[in-house]
PDB file of C-alpha atoms in Angstrom:
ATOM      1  CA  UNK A   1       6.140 -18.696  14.568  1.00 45.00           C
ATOM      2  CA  UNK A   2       2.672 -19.707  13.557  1.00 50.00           C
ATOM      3  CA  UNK A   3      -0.644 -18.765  15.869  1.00 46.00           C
ATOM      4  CA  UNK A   4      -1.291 -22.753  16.322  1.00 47.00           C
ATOM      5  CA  UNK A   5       2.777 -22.979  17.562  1.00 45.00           C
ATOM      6  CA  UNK A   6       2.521 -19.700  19.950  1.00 46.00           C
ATOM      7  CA  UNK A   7      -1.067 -21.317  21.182  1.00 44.00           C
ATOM      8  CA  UNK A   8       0.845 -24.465  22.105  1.00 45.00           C
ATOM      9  CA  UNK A   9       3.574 -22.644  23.487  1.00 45.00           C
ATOM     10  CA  UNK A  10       1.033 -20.926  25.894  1.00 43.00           C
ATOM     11  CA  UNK A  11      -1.131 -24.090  26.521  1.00 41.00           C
ATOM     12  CA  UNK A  12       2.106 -25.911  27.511  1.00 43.00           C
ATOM     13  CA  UNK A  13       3.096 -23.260  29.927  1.00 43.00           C
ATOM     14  CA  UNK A  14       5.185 -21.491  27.844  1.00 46.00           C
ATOM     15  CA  UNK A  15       6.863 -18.280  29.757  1.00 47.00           C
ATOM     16  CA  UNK A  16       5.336 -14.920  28.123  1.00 46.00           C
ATOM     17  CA  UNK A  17       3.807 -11.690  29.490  1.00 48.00           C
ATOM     18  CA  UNK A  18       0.403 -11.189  30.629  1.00 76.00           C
ATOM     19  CA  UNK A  19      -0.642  -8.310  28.047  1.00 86.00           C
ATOM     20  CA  UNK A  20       1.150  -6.616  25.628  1.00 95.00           C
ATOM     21  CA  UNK A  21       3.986  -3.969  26.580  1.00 95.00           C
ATOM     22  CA  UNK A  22       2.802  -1.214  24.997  1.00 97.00           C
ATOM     23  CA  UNK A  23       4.820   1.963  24.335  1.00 96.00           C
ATOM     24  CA  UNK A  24       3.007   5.495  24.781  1.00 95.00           C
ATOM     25  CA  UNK A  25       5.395   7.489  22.620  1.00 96.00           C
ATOM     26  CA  UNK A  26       5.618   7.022  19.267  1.00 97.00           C
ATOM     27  CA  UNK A  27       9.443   8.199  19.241  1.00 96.00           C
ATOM     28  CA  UNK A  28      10.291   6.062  21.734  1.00 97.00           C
ATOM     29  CA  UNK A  29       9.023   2.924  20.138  1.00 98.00           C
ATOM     30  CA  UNK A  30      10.855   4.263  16.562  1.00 97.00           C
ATOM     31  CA  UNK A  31      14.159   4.468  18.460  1.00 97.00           C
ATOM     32  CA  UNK A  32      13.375   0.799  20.194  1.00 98.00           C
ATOM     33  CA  UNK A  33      12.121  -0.386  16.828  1.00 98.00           C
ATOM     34  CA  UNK A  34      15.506   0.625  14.587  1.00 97.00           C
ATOM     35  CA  UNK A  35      17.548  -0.868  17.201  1.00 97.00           C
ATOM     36  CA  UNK A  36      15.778  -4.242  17.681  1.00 97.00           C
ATOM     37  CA  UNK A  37      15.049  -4.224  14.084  1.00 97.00           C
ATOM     38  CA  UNK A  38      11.180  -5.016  14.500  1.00 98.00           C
ATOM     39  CA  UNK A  39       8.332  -3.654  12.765  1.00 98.00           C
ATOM     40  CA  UNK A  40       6.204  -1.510  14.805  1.00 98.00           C
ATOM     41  CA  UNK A  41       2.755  -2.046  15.507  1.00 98.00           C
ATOM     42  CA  UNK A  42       0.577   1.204  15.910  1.00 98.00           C
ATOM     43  CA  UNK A  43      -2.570   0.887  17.861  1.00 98.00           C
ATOM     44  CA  UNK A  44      -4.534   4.072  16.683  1.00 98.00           C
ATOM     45  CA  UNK A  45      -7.348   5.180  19.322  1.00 98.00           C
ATOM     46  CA  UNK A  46      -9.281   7.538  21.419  1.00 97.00           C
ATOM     47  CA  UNK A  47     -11.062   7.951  24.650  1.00 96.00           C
ATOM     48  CA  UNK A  48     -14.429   7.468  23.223  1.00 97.00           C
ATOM     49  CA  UNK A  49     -13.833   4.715  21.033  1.00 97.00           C
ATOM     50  CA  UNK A  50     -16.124   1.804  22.295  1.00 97.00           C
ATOM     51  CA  UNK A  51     -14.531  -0.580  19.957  1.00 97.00           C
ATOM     52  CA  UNK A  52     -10.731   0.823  20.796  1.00 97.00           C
ATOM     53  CA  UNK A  53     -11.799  -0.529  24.326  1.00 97.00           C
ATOM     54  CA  UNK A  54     -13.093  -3.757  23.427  1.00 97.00           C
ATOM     55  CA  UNK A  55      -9.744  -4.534  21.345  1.00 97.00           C
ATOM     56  CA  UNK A  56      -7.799  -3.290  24.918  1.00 96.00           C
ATOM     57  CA  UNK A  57     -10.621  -5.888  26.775  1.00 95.00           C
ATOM     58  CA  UNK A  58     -10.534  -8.975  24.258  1.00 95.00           C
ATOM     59  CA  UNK A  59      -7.993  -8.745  21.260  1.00 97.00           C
ATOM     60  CA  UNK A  60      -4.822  -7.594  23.206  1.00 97.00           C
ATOM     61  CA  UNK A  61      -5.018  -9.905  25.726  1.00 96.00           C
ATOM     62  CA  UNK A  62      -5.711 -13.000  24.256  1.00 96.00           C
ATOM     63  CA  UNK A  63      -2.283 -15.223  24.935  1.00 96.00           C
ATOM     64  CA  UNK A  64      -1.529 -16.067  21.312  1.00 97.00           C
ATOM     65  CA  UNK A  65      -1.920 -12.015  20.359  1.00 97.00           C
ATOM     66  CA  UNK A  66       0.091 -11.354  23.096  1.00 97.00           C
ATOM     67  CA  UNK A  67       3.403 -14.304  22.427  1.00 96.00           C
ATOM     68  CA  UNK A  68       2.765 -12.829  18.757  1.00 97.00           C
ATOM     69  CA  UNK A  69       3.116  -9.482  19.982  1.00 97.00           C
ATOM     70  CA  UNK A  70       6.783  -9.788  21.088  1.00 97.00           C
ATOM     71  CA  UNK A  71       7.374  -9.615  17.309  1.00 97.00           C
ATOM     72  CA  UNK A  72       6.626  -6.269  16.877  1.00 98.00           C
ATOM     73  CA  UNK A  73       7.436  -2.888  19.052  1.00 98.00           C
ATOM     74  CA  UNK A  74       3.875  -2.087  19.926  1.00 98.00           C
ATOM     75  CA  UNK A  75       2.396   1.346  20.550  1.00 98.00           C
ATOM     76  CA  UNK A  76      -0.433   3.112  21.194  1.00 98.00           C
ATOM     77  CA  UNK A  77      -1.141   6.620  19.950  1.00 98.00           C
ATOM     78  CA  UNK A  78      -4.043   8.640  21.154  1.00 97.00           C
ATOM     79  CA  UNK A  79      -5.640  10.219  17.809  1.00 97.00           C
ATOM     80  CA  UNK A  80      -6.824  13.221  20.089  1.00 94.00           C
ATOM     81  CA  UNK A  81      -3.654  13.049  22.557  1.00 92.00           C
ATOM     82  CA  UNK A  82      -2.139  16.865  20.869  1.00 93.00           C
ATOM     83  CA  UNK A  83      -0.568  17.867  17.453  1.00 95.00           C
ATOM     84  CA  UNK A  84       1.885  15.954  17.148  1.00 96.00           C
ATOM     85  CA  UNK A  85      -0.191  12.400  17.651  1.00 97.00           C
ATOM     86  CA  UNK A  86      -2.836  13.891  14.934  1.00 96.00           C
ATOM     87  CA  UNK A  87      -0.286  14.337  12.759  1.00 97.00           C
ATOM     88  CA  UNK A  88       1.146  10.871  12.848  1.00 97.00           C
ATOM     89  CA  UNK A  89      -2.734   9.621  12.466  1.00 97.00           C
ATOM     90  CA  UNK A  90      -2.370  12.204   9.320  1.00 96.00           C
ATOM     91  CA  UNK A  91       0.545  10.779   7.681  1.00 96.00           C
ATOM     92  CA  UNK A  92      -0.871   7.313   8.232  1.00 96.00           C
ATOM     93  CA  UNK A  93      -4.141   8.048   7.021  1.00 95.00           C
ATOM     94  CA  UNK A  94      -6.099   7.453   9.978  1.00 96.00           C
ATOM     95  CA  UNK A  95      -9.663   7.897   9.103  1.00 95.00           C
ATOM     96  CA  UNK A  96     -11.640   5.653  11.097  1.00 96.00           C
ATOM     97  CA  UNK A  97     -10.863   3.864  14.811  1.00 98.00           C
ATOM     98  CA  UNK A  98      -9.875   2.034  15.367  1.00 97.00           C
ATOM     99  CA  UNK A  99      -6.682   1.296  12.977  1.00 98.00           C
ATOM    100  CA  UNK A 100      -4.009  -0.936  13.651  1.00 98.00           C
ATOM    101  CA  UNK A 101      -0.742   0.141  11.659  1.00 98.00           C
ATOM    102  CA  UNK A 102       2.090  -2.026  10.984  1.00 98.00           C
ATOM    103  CA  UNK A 103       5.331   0.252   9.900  1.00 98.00           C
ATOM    104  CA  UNK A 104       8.892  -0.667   9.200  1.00 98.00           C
ATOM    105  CA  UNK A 105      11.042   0.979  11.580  1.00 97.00           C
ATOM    106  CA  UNK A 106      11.876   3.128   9.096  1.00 94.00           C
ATOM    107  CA  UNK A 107       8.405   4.385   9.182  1.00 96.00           C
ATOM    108  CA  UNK A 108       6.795   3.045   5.931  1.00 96.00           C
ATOM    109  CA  UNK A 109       4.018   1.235   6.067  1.00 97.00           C
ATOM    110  CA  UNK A 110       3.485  -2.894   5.839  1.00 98.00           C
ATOM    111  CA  UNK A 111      -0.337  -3.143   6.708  1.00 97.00           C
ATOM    112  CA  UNK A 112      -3.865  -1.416   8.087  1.00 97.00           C
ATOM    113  CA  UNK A 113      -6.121  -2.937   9.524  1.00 97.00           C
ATOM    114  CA  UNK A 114      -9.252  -0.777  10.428  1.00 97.00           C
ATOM    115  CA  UNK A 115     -11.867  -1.457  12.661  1.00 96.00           C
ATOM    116  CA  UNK A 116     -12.065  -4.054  15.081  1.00 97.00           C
ATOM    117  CA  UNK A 117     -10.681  -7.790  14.845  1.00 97.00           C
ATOM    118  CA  UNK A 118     -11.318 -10.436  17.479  1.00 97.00           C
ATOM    119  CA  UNK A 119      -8.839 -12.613  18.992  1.00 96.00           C
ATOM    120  CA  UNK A 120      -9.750 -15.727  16.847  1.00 96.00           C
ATOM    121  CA  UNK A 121      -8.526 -13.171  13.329  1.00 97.00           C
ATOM    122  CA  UNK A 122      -5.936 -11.047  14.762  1.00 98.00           C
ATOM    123  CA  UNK A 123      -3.232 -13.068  14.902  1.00 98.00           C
ATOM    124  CA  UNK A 124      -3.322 -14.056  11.249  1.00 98.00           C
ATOM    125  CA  UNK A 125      -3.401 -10.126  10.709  1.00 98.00           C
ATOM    126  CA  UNK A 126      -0.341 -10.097  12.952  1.00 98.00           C
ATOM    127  CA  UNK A 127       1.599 -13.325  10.990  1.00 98.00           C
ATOM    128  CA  UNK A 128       0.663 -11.366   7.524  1.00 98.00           C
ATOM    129  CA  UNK A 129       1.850  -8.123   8.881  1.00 98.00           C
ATOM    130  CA  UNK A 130       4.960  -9.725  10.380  1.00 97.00           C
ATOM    131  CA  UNK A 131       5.841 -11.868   7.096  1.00 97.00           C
ATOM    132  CA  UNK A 132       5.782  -8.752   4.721  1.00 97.00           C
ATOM    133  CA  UNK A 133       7.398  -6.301   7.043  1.00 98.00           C
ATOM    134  CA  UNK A 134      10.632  -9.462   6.434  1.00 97.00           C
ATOM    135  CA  UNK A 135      10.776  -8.167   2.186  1.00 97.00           C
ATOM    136  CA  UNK A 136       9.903  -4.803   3.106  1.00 98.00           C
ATOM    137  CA  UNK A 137      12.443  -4.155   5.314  1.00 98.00           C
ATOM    138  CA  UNK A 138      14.779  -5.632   2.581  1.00 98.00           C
ATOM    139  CA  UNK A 139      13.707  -3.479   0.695  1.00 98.00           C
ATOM    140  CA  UNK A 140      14.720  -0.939   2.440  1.00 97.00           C
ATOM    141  CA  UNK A 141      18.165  -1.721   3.596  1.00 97.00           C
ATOM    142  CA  UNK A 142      19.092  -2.753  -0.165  1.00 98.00           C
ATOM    143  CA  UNK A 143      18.367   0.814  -0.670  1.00 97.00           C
ATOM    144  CA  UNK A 144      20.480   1.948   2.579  1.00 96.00           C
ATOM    145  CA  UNK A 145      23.645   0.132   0.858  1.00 97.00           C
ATOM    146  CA  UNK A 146      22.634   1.071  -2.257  1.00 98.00           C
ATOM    147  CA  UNK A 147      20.309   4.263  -2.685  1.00 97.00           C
ATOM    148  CA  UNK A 148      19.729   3.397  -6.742  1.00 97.00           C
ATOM    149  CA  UNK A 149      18.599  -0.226  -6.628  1.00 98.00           C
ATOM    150  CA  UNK A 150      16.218  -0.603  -8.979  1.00 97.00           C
ATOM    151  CA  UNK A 151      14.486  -3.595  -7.965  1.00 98.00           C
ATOM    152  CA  UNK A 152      14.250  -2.206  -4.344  1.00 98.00           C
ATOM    153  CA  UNK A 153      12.731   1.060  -5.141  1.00 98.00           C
ATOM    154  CA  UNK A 154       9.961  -0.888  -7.496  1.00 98.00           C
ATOM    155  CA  UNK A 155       8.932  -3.647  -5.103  1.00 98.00           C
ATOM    156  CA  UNK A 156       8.721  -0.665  -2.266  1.00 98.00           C
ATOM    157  CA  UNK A 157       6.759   1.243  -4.980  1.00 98.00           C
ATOM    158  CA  UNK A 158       4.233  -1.314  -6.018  1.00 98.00           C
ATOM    159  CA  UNK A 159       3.759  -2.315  -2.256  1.00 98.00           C
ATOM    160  CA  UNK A 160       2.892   1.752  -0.966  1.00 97.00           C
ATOM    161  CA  UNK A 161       0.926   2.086  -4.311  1.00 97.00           C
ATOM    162  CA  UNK A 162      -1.405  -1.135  -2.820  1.00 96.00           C
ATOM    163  CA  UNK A 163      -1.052   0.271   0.295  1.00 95.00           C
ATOM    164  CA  UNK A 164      -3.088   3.501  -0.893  1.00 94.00           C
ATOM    165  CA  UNK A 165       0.398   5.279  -0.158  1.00 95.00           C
ATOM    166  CA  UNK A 166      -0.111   7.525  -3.172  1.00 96.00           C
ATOM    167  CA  UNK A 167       2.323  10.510  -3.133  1.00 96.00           C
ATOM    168  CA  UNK A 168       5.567   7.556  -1.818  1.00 96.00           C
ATOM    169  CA  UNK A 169       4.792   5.614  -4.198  1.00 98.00           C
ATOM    170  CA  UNK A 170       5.204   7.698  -6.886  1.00 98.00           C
ATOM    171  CA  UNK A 171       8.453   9.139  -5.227  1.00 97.00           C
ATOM    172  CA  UNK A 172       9.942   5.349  -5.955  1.00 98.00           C
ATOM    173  CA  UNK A 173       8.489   4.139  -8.931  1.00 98.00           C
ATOM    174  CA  UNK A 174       9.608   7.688 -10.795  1.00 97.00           C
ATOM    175  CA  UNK A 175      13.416   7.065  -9.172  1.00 98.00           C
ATOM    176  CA  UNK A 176      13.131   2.903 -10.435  1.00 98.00           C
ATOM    177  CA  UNK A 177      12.045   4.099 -13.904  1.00 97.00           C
ATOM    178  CA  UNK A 178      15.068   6.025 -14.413  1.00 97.00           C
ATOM    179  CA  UNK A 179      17.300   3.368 -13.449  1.00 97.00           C
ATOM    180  CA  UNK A 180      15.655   0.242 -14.740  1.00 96.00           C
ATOM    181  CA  UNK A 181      17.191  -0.262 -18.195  1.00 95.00           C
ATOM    182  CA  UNK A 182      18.229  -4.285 -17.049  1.00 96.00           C
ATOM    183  CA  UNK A 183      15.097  -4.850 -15.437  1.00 97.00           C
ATOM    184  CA  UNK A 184      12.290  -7.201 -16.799  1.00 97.00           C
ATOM    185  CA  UNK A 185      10.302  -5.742 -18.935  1.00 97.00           C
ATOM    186  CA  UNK A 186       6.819  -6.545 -17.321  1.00 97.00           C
ATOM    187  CA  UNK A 187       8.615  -5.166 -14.174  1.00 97.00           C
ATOM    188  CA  UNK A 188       9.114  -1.282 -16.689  1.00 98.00           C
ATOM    189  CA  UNK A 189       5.566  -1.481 -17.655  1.00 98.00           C
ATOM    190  CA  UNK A 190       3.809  -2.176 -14.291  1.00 98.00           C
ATOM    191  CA  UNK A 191       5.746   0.997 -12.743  1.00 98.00           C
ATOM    192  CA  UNK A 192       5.204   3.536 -15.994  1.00 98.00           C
ATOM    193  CA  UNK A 193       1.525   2.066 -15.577  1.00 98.00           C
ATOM    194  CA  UNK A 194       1.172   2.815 -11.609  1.00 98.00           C
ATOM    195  CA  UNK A 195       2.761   6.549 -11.958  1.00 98.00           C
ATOM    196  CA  UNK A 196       0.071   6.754 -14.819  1.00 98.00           C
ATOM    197  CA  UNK A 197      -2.696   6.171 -12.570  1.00 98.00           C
ATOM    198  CA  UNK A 198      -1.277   8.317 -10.037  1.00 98.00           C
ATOM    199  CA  UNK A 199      -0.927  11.335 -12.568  1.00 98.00           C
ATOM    200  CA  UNK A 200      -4.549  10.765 -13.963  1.00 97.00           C
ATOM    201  CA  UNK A 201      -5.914  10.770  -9.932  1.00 96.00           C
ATOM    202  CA  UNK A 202      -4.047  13.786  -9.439  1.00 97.00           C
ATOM    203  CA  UNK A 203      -4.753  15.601 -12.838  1.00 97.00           C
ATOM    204  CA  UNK A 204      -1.542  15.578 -13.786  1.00 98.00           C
ATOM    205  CA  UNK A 205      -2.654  14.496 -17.400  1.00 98.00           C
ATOM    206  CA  UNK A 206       0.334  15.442 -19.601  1.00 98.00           C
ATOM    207  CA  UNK A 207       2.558  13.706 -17.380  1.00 98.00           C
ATOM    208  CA  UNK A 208       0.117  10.693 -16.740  1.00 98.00           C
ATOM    209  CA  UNK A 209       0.327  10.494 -20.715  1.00 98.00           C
ATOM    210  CA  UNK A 210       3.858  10.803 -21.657  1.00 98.00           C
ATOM    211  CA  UNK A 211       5.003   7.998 -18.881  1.00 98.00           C
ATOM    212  CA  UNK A 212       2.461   5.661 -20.332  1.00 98.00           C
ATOM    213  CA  UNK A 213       3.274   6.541 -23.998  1.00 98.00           C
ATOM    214  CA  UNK A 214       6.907   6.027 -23.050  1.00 97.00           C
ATOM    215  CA  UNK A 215       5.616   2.673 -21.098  1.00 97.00           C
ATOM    216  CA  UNK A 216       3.654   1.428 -24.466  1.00 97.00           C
ATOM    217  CA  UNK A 217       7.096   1.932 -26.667  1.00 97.00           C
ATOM    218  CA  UNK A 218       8.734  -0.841 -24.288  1.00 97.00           C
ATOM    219  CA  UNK A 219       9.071  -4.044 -25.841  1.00 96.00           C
ATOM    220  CA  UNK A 220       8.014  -6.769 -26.243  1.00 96.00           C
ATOM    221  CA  UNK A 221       4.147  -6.433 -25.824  1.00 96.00           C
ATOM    222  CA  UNK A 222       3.157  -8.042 -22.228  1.00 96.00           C
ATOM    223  CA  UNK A 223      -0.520  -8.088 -20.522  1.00 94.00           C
ATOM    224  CA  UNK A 224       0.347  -4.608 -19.303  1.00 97.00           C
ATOM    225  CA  UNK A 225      -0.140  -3.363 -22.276  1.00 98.00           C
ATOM    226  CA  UNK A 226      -3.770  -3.747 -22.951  1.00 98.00           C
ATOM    227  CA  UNK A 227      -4.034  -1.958 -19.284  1.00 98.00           C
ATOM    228  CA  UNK A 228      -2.072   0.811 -19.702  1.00 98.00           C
ATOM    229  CA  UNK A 229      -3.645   1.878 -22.796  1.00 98.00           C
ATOM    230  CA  UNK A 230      -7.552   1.244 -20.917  1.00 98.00           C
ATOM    231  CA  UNK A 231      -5.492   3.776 -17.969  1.00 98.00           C
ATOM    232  CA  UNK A 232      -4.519   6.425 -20.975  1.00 98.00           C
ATOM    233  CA  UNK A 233      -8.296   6.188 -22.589  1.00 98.00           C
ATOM    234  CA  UNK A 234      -9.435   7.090 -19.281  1.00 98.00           C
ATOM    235  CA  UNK A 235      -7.008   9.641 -18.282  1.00 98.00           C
ATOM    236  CA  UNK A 236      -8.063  11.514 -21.720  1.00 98.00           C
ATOM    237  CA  UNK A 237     -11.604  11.399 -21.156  1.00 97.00           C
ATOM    238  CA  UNK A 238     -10.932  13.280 -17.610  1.00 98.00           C
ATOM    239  CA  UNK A 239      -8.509  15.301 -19.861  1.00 98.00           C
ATOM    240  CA  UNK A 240     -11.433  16.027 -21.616  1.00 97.00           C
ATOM    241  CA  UNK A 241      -9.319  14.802 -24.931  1.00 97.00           C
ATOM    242  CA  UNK A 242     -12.412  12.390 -26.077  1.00 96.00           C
ATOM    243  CA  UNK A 243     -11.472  11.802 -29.462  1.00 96.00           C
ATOM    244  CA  UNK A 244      -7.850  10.556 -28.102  1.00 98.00           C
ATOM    245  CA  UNK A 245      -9.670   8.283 -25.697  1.00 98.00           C
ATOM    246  CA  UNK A 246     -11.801   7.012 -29.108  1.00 97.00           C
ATOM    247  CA  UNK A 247      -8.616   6.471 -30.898  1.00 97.00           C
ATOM    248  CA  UNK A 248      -6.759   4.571 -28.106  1.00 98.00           C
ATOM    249  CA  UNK A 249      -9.932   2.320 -27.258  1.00 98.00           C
ATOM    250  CA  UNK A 250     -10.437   1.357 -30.525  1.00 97.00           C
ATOM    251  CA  UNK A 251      -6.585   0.205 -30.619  1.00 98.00           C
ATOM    252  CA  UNK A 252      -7.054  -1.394 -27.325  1.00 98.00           C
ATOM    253  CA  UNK A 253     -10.101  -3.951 -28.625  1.00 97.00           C
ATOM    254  CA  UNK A 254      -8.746  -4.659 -31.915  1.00 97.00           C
ATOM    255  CA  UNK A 255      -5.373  -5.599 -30.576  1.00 97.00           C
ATOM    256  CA  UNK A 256      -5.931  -7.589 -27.529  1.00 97.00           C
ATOM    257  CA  UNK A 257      -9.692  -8.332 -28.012  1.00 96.00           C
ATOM    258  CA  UNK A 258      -8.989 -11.299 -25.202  1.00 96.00           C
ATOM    259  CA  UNK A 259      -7.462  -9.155 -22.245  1.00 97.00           C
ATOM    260  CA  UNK A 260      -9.306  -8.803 -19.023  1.00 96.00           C
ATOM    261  CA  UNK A 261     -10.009  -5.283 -19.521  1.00 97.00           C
ATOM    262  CA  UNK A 262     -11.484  -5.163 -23.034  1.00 98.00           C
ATOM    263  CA  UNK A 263     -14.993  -5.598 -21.965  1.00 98.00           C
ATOM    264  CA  UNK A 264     -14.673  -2.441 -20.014  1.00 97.00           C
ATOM    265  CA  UNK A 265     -12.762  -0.946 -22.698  1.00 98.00           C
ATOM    266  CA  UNK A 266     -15.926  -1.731 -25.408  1.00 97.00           C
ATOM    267  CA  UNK A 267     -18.229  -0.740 -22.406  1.00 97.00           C
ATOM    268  CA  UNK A 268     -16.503   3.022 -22.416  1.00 97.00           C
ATOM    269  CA  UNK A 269     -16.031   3.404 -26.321  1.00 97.00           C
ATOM    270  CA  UNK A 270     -19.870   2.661 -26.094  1.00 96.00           C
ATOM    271  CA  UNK A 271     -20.606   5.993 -23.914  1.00 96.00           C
ATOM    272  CA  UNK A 272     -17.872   8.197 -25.684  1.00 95.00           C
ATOM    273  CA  UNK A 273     -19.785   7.493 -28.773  1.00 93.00           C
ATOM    274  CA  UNK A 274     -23.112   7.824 -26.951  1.00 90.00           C
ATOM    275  CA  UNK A 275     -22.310  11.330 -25.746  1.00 83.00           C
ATOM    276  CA  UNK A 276     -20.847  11.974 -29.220  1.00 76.00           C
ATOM    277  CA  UNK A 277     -24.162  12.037 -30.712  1.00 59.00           C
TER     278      UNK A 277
END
């Protein structure tokens, strides 16, 4: 259901509850969420939040947030409500209030939103958040029926890696690279590429560099190439390996001198050989 359908729904008299039923456990709302099959909705705040209380004043009781709200289990988790509520801000990396989680039931996450949203944005936030959590979830019970689905554990891969999930991600895209032999090749690069990035942030350079070796001898050549190669320049030069970035730049702008990233890639073979002098 669309906002401009639950707004009718309401302006026509529709039946639907004055504010949102919130839940005030988060274990509760897990349990009601896995067996009502809903994404959960996590409203992340604290006492002294001024905007936490204007979304409690304005957002969450606007009628259309509210119909759209039956779509989700919602709860609220008080960031300074004991341990075991920090450390479910923790694992959703709660840095800021107020945040706004959407999770599967199975607790991975669909979408933040952080800071405040009025009633006139939030239900858009709440259709998005709703509409993914449908291929998410997917996702995730193609992988209940069948734990080594390759397609499953990329798309949940690539989706926690945008999600700034870092450490999951990697998890899934590592498991879908050793079991994606039939998939499309564009598909094999992107993950090798993603756990490349992942190794450089976490300076985890030899195995950043064999994955996206292994990732370059795929063929045939697709547009991932030309960034994967930019992502092993720059993994050397924090590697300190300079000359290897040199070598693999070079590559890089004489064989795809028209991809997106060969400006940048001319732009850093200009500093390396700067600094080399």
């Amino acid at each position: 259901m669309t906002a401009s359908v639950a707004l009718a729904l309401v302006l026509l008299g529709g039946n639907h509850p004055q504010s949102i039923r919130w839940e005030h456990r988060f274990d509760e709302a897990v349990k009601k969420a896995r067996a009502a099959k809903k994404p959960i909705m996590i409203d992340f705040w604290a006492d002294w939040c001024a905007w936490c209380h204007r979304l409690d004043q304005t957002t969450y009781v606007d009628p259309v947030v509210v119909k759209l709200s039956e779509e989700f289990i919602a709860v609220k988790v008080d960031t300074e409500g004991g341990k075991k509520n920090q450390d479910i801000a923790l694992r959703y990396n709660v840095a800021t209030l107020p945040t706004i989680s959407f999770i599967t039931p199975g607790g991975r996450q669909i979408l933040t939103l952080k800071g405040f949203q009025g009633p006139g944005q939030f239900p858009r936030t709440m259709e998005a958040a709703r509409d993914a959590a449908v291929r998410i979830m997917a996702w995730e019970a193609a992988l209940d029926r069948d734990p080594k689905n390759p397609a499953a554990l990329f798309g949940l891969g690539v989706h926690l890696f945008e999600q700034e999930f870092y450490e999951d991600s990697r998890a899934l895209l590592y498991r879908a690279a050793t079991l994606d032999g039939e998939r499309p090749v564009k598909d094999r690069k992107q993950a090798r590429m993603l756990i490349g990035i992942i190794q450089n942030y976490d300076r985890k350079y030899a195995e950043g560099e064999s994955i996206l070796k292994e990732a370059l001898e795929i063929r045939p050549v697709t547009e991932y190439d030309s960034k994967m190669m930019f992502v092993l320049a720059r993994l050397y030069v924090a590697w300190n390996k300079k000359e290897a970035a040199r070598g693999v730049l070079r590559t890089l702008i004489q064989e795809h001198p028209d991809s997106s990233v060969t400006p940048k890639a001319r732009d850093l073979l200009k500093s390396l050989e700067r600094n080399r002098k």
